[in-house]
Amino acid sequence: MNVRLRRLPPAPLMAAGAVTGFVGGFFVGCVLGALLAWFSGSVIDWHRQLGFTLGVTEDLLPLGEQIGVLQAVRDLWWLVIPLVGVAIGALNGLIGLLAGGLMAGLFNRLGHGFWLDVEVPAAGAGVEPEPAVERGVAAGSRPALREGRARAR
């Protein structure tokens, strides 16, 4: 059976965009969080090495004032990685939500619909297809539909 889909519902498209955006953003955010934790540990080791080699205090080296923050990031890596992942995932999910809504809106405004092939189950398969209802008529208000349902029961 061929049907023509004239409009796309925006809510499922927005939800799909949000979910796919969050999942991709969470993965990228976790990778960036791991790089941040690794980078902070490398900077601390580099500072320690330069401090011993040159005999200079850590405050005079680049990023010397941020040693406390870098140590906290390095020590709390198990918390930093998922938090960065959730933060970037939420931002990406918001972008996906808006993109899904934009796509649905553009299709509904500018698109002329498209044809779908729909498989209708056989009558003996145990699943009855729902009766077609004309637009503007409440479900069950037509006598033929009420009689058809009464016979099916």
JSON list of C-alpha atoms in Angstrom, two decimals:
[
{"chain": "A", "resi": 1, "resn": "MET", "atom": "CA", "xyz": [0.00, 0.00, 0.00]},
{"chain": "A", "resi": 2, "resn": "ASN", "atom": "CA", "xyz": [1.32, 3.44, -0.87]},
{"chain": "A", "resi": 3, "resn": "VAL", "atom": "CA", "xyz": [0.59, 6.44, 1.33]},
{"chain": "A", "resi": 4, "resn": "ARG", "atom": "CA", "xyz": [1.66, 10.03, 1.01]},
{"chain": "A", "resi": 5, "resn": "LEU", "atom": "CA", "xyz": [3.24, 11.60, 4.07]},
{"chain": "A", "resi": 6, "resn": "ARG", "atom": "CA", "xyz": [2.45, 15.29, 3.90]},
{"chain": "A", "resi": 7, "resn": "ARG", "atom": "CA", "xyz": [3.82, 16.55, 7.22]},
{"chain": "A", "resi": 8, "resn": "LEU", "atom": "CA", "xyz": [6.41, 15.40, 9.71]},
{"chain": "A", "resi": 9, "resn": "PRO", "atom": "CA", "xyz": [5.63, 15.69, 13.43]},
{"chain": "A", "resi": 10, "resn": "PRO", "atom": "CA", "xyz": [8.21, 18.01, 15.03]},
{"chain": "A", "resi": 11, "resn": "ALA", "atom": "CA", "xyz": [8.33, 16.42, 18.52]},
{"chain": "A", "resi": 12, "resn": "PRO", "atom": "CA", "xyz": [9.80, 13.02, 17.49]},
{"chain": "A", "resi": 13, "resn": "LEU", "atom": "CA", "xyz": [12.28, 14.68, 15.15]},
{"chain": "A", "resi": 14, "resn": "MET", "atom": "CA", "xyz": [13.37, 17.06, 17.89]},
{"chain": "A", "resi": 15, "resn": "ALA", "atom": "CA", "xyz": [13.71, 14.17, 20.35]},
{"chain": "A", "resi": 16, "resn": "ALA", "atom": "CA", "xyz": [15.74, 12.16, 17.85]},
{"chain": "A", "resi": 17, "resn": "GLY", "atom": "CA", "xyz": [18.00, 15.15, 17.23]},
{"chain": "A", "resi": 18, "resn": "ALA", "atom": "CA", "xyz": [18.49, 15.68, 20.95]},
{"chain": "A", "resi": 19, "resn": "VAL", "atom": "CA", "xyz": [19.34, 12.04, 21.63]},
{"chain": "A", "resi": 20, "resn": "THR", "atom": "CA", "xyz": [21.77, 11.69, 18.74]},
{"chain": "A", "resi": 21, "resn": "GLY", "atom": "CA", "xyz": [23.35, 15.04, 19.58]},
{"chain": "A", "resi": 22, "resn": "PHE", "atom": "CA", "xyz": [23.77, 14.09, 23.24]},
{"chain": "A", "resi": 23, "resn": "VAL", "atom": "CA", "xyz": [25.29, 10.67, 22.49]},
{"chain": "A", "resi": 24, "resn": "GLY", "atom": "CA", "xyz": [27.82, 12.08, 20.04]},
{"chain": "A", "resi": 25, "resn": "GLY", "atom": "CA", "xyz": [28.60, 15.02, 22.30]},
{"chain": "A", "resi": 26, "resn": "PHE", "atom": "CA", "xyz": [29.02, 12.78, 25.33]},
{"chain": "A", "resi": 27, "resn": "PHE", "atom": "CA", "xyz": [31.57, 10.64, 23.51]},
{"chain": "A", "resi": 28, "resn": "VAL", "atom": "CA", "xyz": [33.52, 13.65, 22.25]},
{"chain": "A", "resi": 29, "resn": "GLY", "atom": "CA", "xyz": [33.27, 15.32, 25.67]},
{"chain": "A", "resi": 30, "resn": "CYS", "atom": "CA", "xyz": [34.65, 12.26, 27.44]},
{"chain": "A", "resi": 31, "resn": "VAL", "atom": "CA", "xyz": [37.58, 12.16, 25.03]},
{"chain": "A", "resi": 32, "resn": "LEU", "atom": "CA", "xyz": [38.20, 15.88, 25.61]},
{"chain": "A", "resi": 33, "resn": "GLY", "atom": "CA", "xyz": [37.90, 15.38, 29.39]},
{"chain": "A", "resi": 34, "resn": "ALA", "atom": "CA", "xyz": [40.49, 12.60, 29.25]},
{"chain": "A", "resi": 35, "resn": "LEU", "atom": "CA", "xyz": [42.81, 14.84, 27.22]},
{"chain": "A", "resi": 36, "resn": "LEU", "atom": "CA", "xyz": [42.28, 17.66, 29.72]},
{"chain": "A", "resi": 37, "resn": "ALA", "atom": "CA", "xyz": [43.15, 15.39, 32.66]},
{"chain": "A", "resi": 38, "resn": "TRP", "atom": "CA", "xyz": [46.20, 14.05, 30.84]},
{"chain": "A", "resi": 39, "resn": "PHE", "atom": "CA", "xyz": [47.31, 17.55, 29.81]},
{"chain": "A", "resi": 40, "resn": "SER", "atom": "CA", "xyz": [47.01, 18.89, 33.35]},
{"chain": "A", "resi": 41, "resn": "GLY", "atom": "CA", "xyz": [49.16, 16.03, 34.68]},
{"chain": "A", "resi": 42, "resn": "SER", "atom": "CA", "xyz": [51.74, 16.64, 31.95]},
{"chain": "A", "resi": 43, "resn": "VAL", "atom": "CA", "xyz": [51.90, 20.35, 32.74]},
{"chain": "A", "resi": 44, "resn": "ILE", "atom": "CA", "xyz": [52.41, 19.62, 36.44]},
{"chain": "A", "resi": 45, "resn": "ASP", "atom": "CA", "xyz": [55.23, 17.18, 35.65]},
{"chain": "A", "resi": 46, "resn": "TRP", "atom": "CA", "xyz": [56.77, 19.70, 33.25]},
{"chain": "A", "resi": 47, "resn": "HIS", "atom": "CA", "xyz": [56.62, 22.42, 35.92]},
{"chain": "A", "resi": 48, "resn": "ARG", "atom": "CA", "xyz": [58.23, 20.15, 38.46]},
{"chain": "A", "resi": 49, "resn": "GLN", "atom": "CA", "xyz": [61.01, 19.27, 36.01]},
{"chain": "A", "resi": 50, "resn": "LEU", "atom": "CA", "xyz": [61.66, 22.90, 35.08]},
{"chain": "A", "resi": 51, "resn": "GLY", "atom": "CA", "xyz": [61.59, 23.96, 38.73]},
{"chain": "A", "resi": 52, "resn": "PHE", "atom": "CA", "xyz": [64.31, 21.42, 39.59]},
{"chain": "A", "resi": 53, "resn": "THR", "atom": "CA", "xyz": [66.38, 22.04, 36.46]},
{"chain": "A", "resi": 54, "resn": "LEU", "atom": "CA", "xyz": [66.30, 25.83, 36.37]},
{"chain": "A", "resi": 55, "resn": "GLY", "atom": "CA", "xyz": [65.81, 26.51, 40.05]},
{"chain": "A", "resi": 56, "resn": "VAL", "atom": "CA", "xyz": [62.85, 28.79, 39.31]},
{"chain": "A", "resi": 57, "resn": "THR", "atom": "CA", "xyz": [59.72, 28.91, 41.44]},
{"chain": "A", "resi": 58, "resn": "GLU", "atom": "CA", "xyz": [56.55, 27.54, 39.89]},
{"chain": "A", "resi": 59, "resn": "ASP", "atom": "CA", "xyz": [54.84, 30.94, 40.03]},
{"chain": "A", "resi": 60, "resn": "LEU", "atom": "CA", "xyz": [57.27, 32.32, 37.44]},
{"chain": "A", "resi": 61, "resn": "LEU", "atom": "CA", "xyz": [56.68, 29.50, 34.94]},
{"chain": "A", "resi": 62, "resn": "PRO", "atom": "CA", "xyz": [53.82, 29.54, 32.40]},
{"chain": "A", "resi": 63, "resn": "LEU", "atom": "CA", "xyz": [50.51, 28.50, 34.00]},
{"chain": "A", "resi": 64, "resn": "GLY", "atom": "CA", "xyz": [52.21, 28.82, 37.38]},
{"chain": "A", "resi": 65, "resn": "GLU", "atom": "CA", "xyz": [49.21, 30.46, 39.04]},
{"chain": "A", "resi": 66, "resn": "GLN", "atom": "CA", "xyz": [46.92, 27.64, 37.96]},
{"chain": "A", "resi": 67, "resn": "ILE", "atom": "CA", "xyz": [48.89, 24.81, 39.58]},
{"chain": "A", "resi": 68, "resn": "GLY", "atom": "CA", "xyz": [46.16, 24.25, 42.16]},
{"chain": "A", "resi": 69, "resn": "VAL", "atom": "CA", "xyz": [43.48, 23.94, 39.49]},
{"chain": "A", "resi": 70, "resn": "LEU", "atom": "CA", "xyz": [45.68, 21.64, 37.39]},
{"chain": "A", "resi": 71, "resn": "GLN", "atom": "CA", "xyz": [46.34, 19.41, 40.41]},
{"chain": "A", "resi": 72, "resn": "ALA", "atom": "CA", "xyz": [42.63, 19.23, 41.19]},
{"chain": "A", "resi": 73, "resn": "VAL", "atom": "CA", "xyz": [41.86, 18.25, 37.57]},
{"chain": "A", "resi": 74, "resn": "ARG", "atom": "CA", "xyz": [44.60, 15.63, 37.62]},
{"chain": "A", "resi": 75, "resn": "ASP", "atom": "CA", "xyz": [43.54, 14.18, 40.97]},
{"chain": "A", "resi": 76, "resn": "LEU", "atom": "CA", "xyz": [39.80, 14.18, 40.18]},
{"chain": "A", "resi": 77, "resn": "TRP", "atom": "CA", "xyz": [40.14, 12.76, 36.67]},
{"chain": "A", "resi": 78, "resn": "TRP", "atom": "CA", "xyz": [37.41, 10.18, 37.41]},
{"chain": "A", "resi": 79, "resn": "LEU", "atom": "CA", "xyz": [34.97, 13.05, 37.96]},
{"chain": "A", "resi": 80, "resn": "VAL", "atom": "CA", "xyz": [36.31, 15.46, 35.33]},
{"chain": "A", "resi": 81, "resn": "ILE", "atom": "CA", "xyz": [35.95, 13.09, 32.38]},
{"chain": "A", "resi": 82, "resn": "PRO", "atom": "CA", "xyz": [32.21, 12.32, 32.75]},
{"chain": "A", "resi": 83, "resn": "LEU", "atom": "CA", "xyz": [31.37, 15.91, 33.74]},
{"chain": "A", "resi": 84, "resn": "VAL", "atom": "CA", "xyz": [33.01, 17.29, 30.62]},
{"chain": "A", "resi": 85, "resn": "GLY", "atom": "CA", "xyz": [31.22, 14.58, 28.63]},
{"chain": "A", "resi": 86, "resn": "VAL", "atom": "CA", "xyz": [27.82, 15.50, 30.09]},
{"chain": "A", "resi": 87, "resn": "ALA", "atom": "CA", "xyz": [28.43, 19.23, 29.59]},
{"chain": "A", "resi": 88, "resn": "ILE", "atom": "CA", "xyz": [29.43, 18.88, 25.94]},
{"chain": "A", "resi": 89, "resn": "GLY", "atom": "CA", "xyz": [26.72, 16.26, 25.40]},
{"chain": "A", "resi": 90, "resn": "ALA", "atom": "CA", "xyz": [24.05, 18.59, 26.77]},
{"chain": "A", "resi": 91, "resn": "LEU", "atom": "CA", "xyz": [25.23, 21.42, 24.54]},
{"chain": "A", "resi": 92, "resn": "ASN", "atom": "CA", "xyz": [25.30, 19.10, 21.53]},
{"chain": "A", "resi": 93, "resn": "GLY", "atom": "CA", "xyz": [21.89, 17.71, 22.49]},
{"chain": "A", "resi": 94, "resn": "LEU", "atom": "CA", "xyz": [20.44, 21.23, 22.52]},
{"chain": "A", "resi": 95, "resn": "ILE", "atom": "CA", "xyz": [21.89, 21.87, 19.10]},
{"chain": "A", "resi": 96, "resn": "GLY", "atom": "CA", "xyz": [20.44, 18.54, 17.87]},
{"chain": "A", "resi": 97, "resn": "LEU", "atom": "CA", "xyz": [17.04, 19.43, 19.36]},
{"chain": "A", "resi": 98, "resn": "LEU", "atom": "CA", "xyz": [16.99, 22.74, 17.51]},
{"chain": "A", "resi": 99, "resn": "ALA", "atom": "CA", "xyz": [18.24, 21.13, 14.29]},
{"chain": "A", "resi": 100, "resn": "GLY", "atom": "CA", "xyz": [15.48, 18.49, 14.44]},
{"chain": "A", "resi": 101, "resn": "GLY", "atom": "CA", "xyz": [12.86, 21.18, 14.94]},
{"chain": "A", "resi": 102, "resn": "LEU", "atom": "CA", "xyz": [14.32, 23.22, 12.10]},
{"chain": "A", "resi": 103, "resn": "MET", "atom": "CA", "xyz": [14.29, 20.21, 9.80]},
{"chain": "A", "resi": 104, "resn": "ALA", "atom": "CA", "xyz": [10.66, 19.39, 10.63]},
{"chain": "A", "resi": 105, "resn": "GLY", "atom": "CA", "xyz": [9.63, 23.00, 10.20]},
{"chain": "A", "resi": 106, "resn": "LEU", "atom": "CA", "xyz": [11.40, 23.38, 6.88]},
{"chain": "A", "resi": 107, "resn": "PHE", "atom": "CA", "xyz": [9.99, 20.13, 5.55]},
{"chain": "A", "resi": 108, "resn": "ASN", "atom": "CA", "xyz": [6.46, 20.99, 6.66]},
{"chain": "A", "resi": 109, "resn": "ARG", "atom": "CA", "xyz": [6.70, 24.47, 5.18]},
{"chain": "A", "resi": 110, "resn": "LEU", "atom": "CA", "xyz": [8.60, 23.85, 1.96]},
{"chain": "A", "resi": 111, "resn": "GLY", "atom": "CA", "xyz": [8.27, 20.11, 1.30]},
{"chain": "A", "resi": 112, "resn": "HIS", "atom": "CA", "xyz": [5.46, 18.70, -0.77]},
{"chain": "A", "resi": 113, "resn": "GLY", "atom": "CA", "xyz": [5.38, 15.36, 1.00]},
{"chain": "A", "resi": 114, "resn": "PHE", "atom": "CA", "xyz": [6.74, 12.04, -0.13]},
{"chain": "A", "resi": 115, "resn": "TRP", "atom": "CA", "xyz": [5.38, 8.60, -0.87]},
{"chain": "A", "resi": 116, "resn": "LEU", "atom": "CA", "xyz": [5.89, 5.71, 1.54]},
{"chain": "A", "resi": 117, "resn": "ASP", "atom": "CA", "xyz": [5.38, 2.01, 0.98]},
{"chain": "A", "resi": 118, "resn": "VAL", "atom": "CA", "xyz": [3.49, 0.62, 3.98]},
{"chain": "A", "resi": 119, "resn": "GLU", "atom": "CA", "xyz": [3.03, -3.07, 4.67]},
{"chain": "A", "resi": 120, "resn": "VAL", "atom": "CA", "xyz": [-0.43, -3.97, 5.86]},
{"chain": "A", "resi": 121, "resn": "PRO", "atom": "CA", "xyz": [-0.64, -7.24, 7.80]},
{"chain": "A", "resi": 122, "resn": "ALA", "atom": "CA", "xyz": [-2.81, -10.00, 6.38]},
{"chain": "A", "resi": 123, "resn": "ALA", "atom": "CA", "xyz": [-6.33, -10.40, 7.78]},
{"chain": "A", "resi": 124, "resn": "GLY", "atom": "CA", "xyz": [-5.52, -13.78, 9.35]},
{"chain": "A", "resi": 125, "resn": "ALA", "atom": "CA", "xyz": [-2.28, -12.64, 10.98]},
{"chain": "A", "resi": 126, "resn": "GLY", "atom": "CA", "xyz": [-3.99, -11.85, 14.30]},
{"chain": "A", "resi": 127, "resn": "VAL", "atom": "CA", "xyz": [-3.57, -8.09, 14.04]},
{"chain": "A", "resi": 128, "resn": "GLU", "atom": "CA", "xyz": [-6.54, -6.14, 12.74]},
{"chain": "A", "resi": 129, "resn": "PRO", "atom": "CA", "xyz": [-5.77, -2.94, 10.87]},
{"chain": "A", "resi": 130, "resn": "GLU", "atom": "CA", "xyz": [-7.41, 0.14, 12.33]},
{"chain": "A", "resi": 131, "resn": "PRO", "atom": "CA", "xyz": [-10.36, 1.40, 10.28]},
{"chain": "A", "resi": 132, "resn": "ALA", "atom": "CA", "xyz": [-9.69, 4.53, 8.28]},
{"chain": "A", "resi": 133, "resn": "VAL", "atom": "CA", "xyz": [-11.35, 7.65, 9.64]},
{"chain": "A", "resi": 134, "resn": "GLU", "atom": "CA", "xyz": [-11.94, 10.70, 7.52]},
{"chain": "A", "resi": 135, "resn": "ARG", "atom": "CA", "xyz": [-10.37, 13.94, 8.63]},
{"chain": "A", "resi": 136, "resn": "GLY", "atom": "CA", "xyz": [-12.69, 16.04, 10.77]},
{"chain": "A", "resi": 137, "resn": "VAL", "atom": "CA", "xyz": [-14.87, 13.10, 11.86]},
{"chain": "A", "resi": 138, "resn": "ALA", "atom": "CA", "xyz": [-14.42, 11.91, 15.42]},
{"chain": "A", "resi": 139, "resn": "ALA", "atom": "CA", "xyz": [-13.38, 8.30, 15.86]},
{"chain": "A", "resi": 140, "resn": "GLY", "atom": "CA", "xyz": [-16.38, 6.04, 16.40]},
{"chain": "A", "resi": 141, "resn": "SER", "atom": "CA", "xyz": [-18.96, 8.65, 15.41]},
{"chain": "A", "resi": 142, "resn": "ARG", "atom": "CA", "xyz": [-19.87, 7.00, 12.12]},
{"chain": "A", "resi": 143, "resn": "PRO", "atom": "CA", "xyz": [-22.42, 4.18, 12.41]},
{"chain": "A", "resi": 144, "resn": "ALA", "atom": "CA", "xyz": [-20.50, 1.91, 10.02]},
{"chain": "A", "resi": 145, "resn": "LEU", "atom": "CA", "xyz": [-17.41, 2.07, 12.21]},
{"chain": "A", "resi": 146, "resn": "ARG", "atom": "CA", "xyz": [-19.40, 1.35, 15.37]},
{"chain": "A", "resi": 147, "resn": "GLU", "atom": "CA", "xyz": [-21.07, -1.64, 13.75]},
{"chain": "A", "resi": 148, "resn": "GLY", "atom": "CA", "xyz": [-17.74, -2.97, 12.43]},
{"chain": "A", "resi": 149, "resn": "ARG", "atom": "CA", "xyz": [-16.23, -2.81, 15.90]},
{"chain": "A", "resi": 150, "resn": "ALA", "atom": "CA", "xyz": [-19.25, -4.48, 17.45]},
{"chain": "A", "resi": 151, "resn": "ARG", "atom": "CA", "xyz": [-19.02, -7.37, 14.96]},
{"chain": "A", "resi": 152, "resn": "ALA", "atom": "CA", "xyz": [-15.28, -7.76, 15.59]},
{"chain": "A", "resi": 153, "resn": "ARG", "atom": "CA", "xyz": [-15.84, -8.24, 19.32]}
]
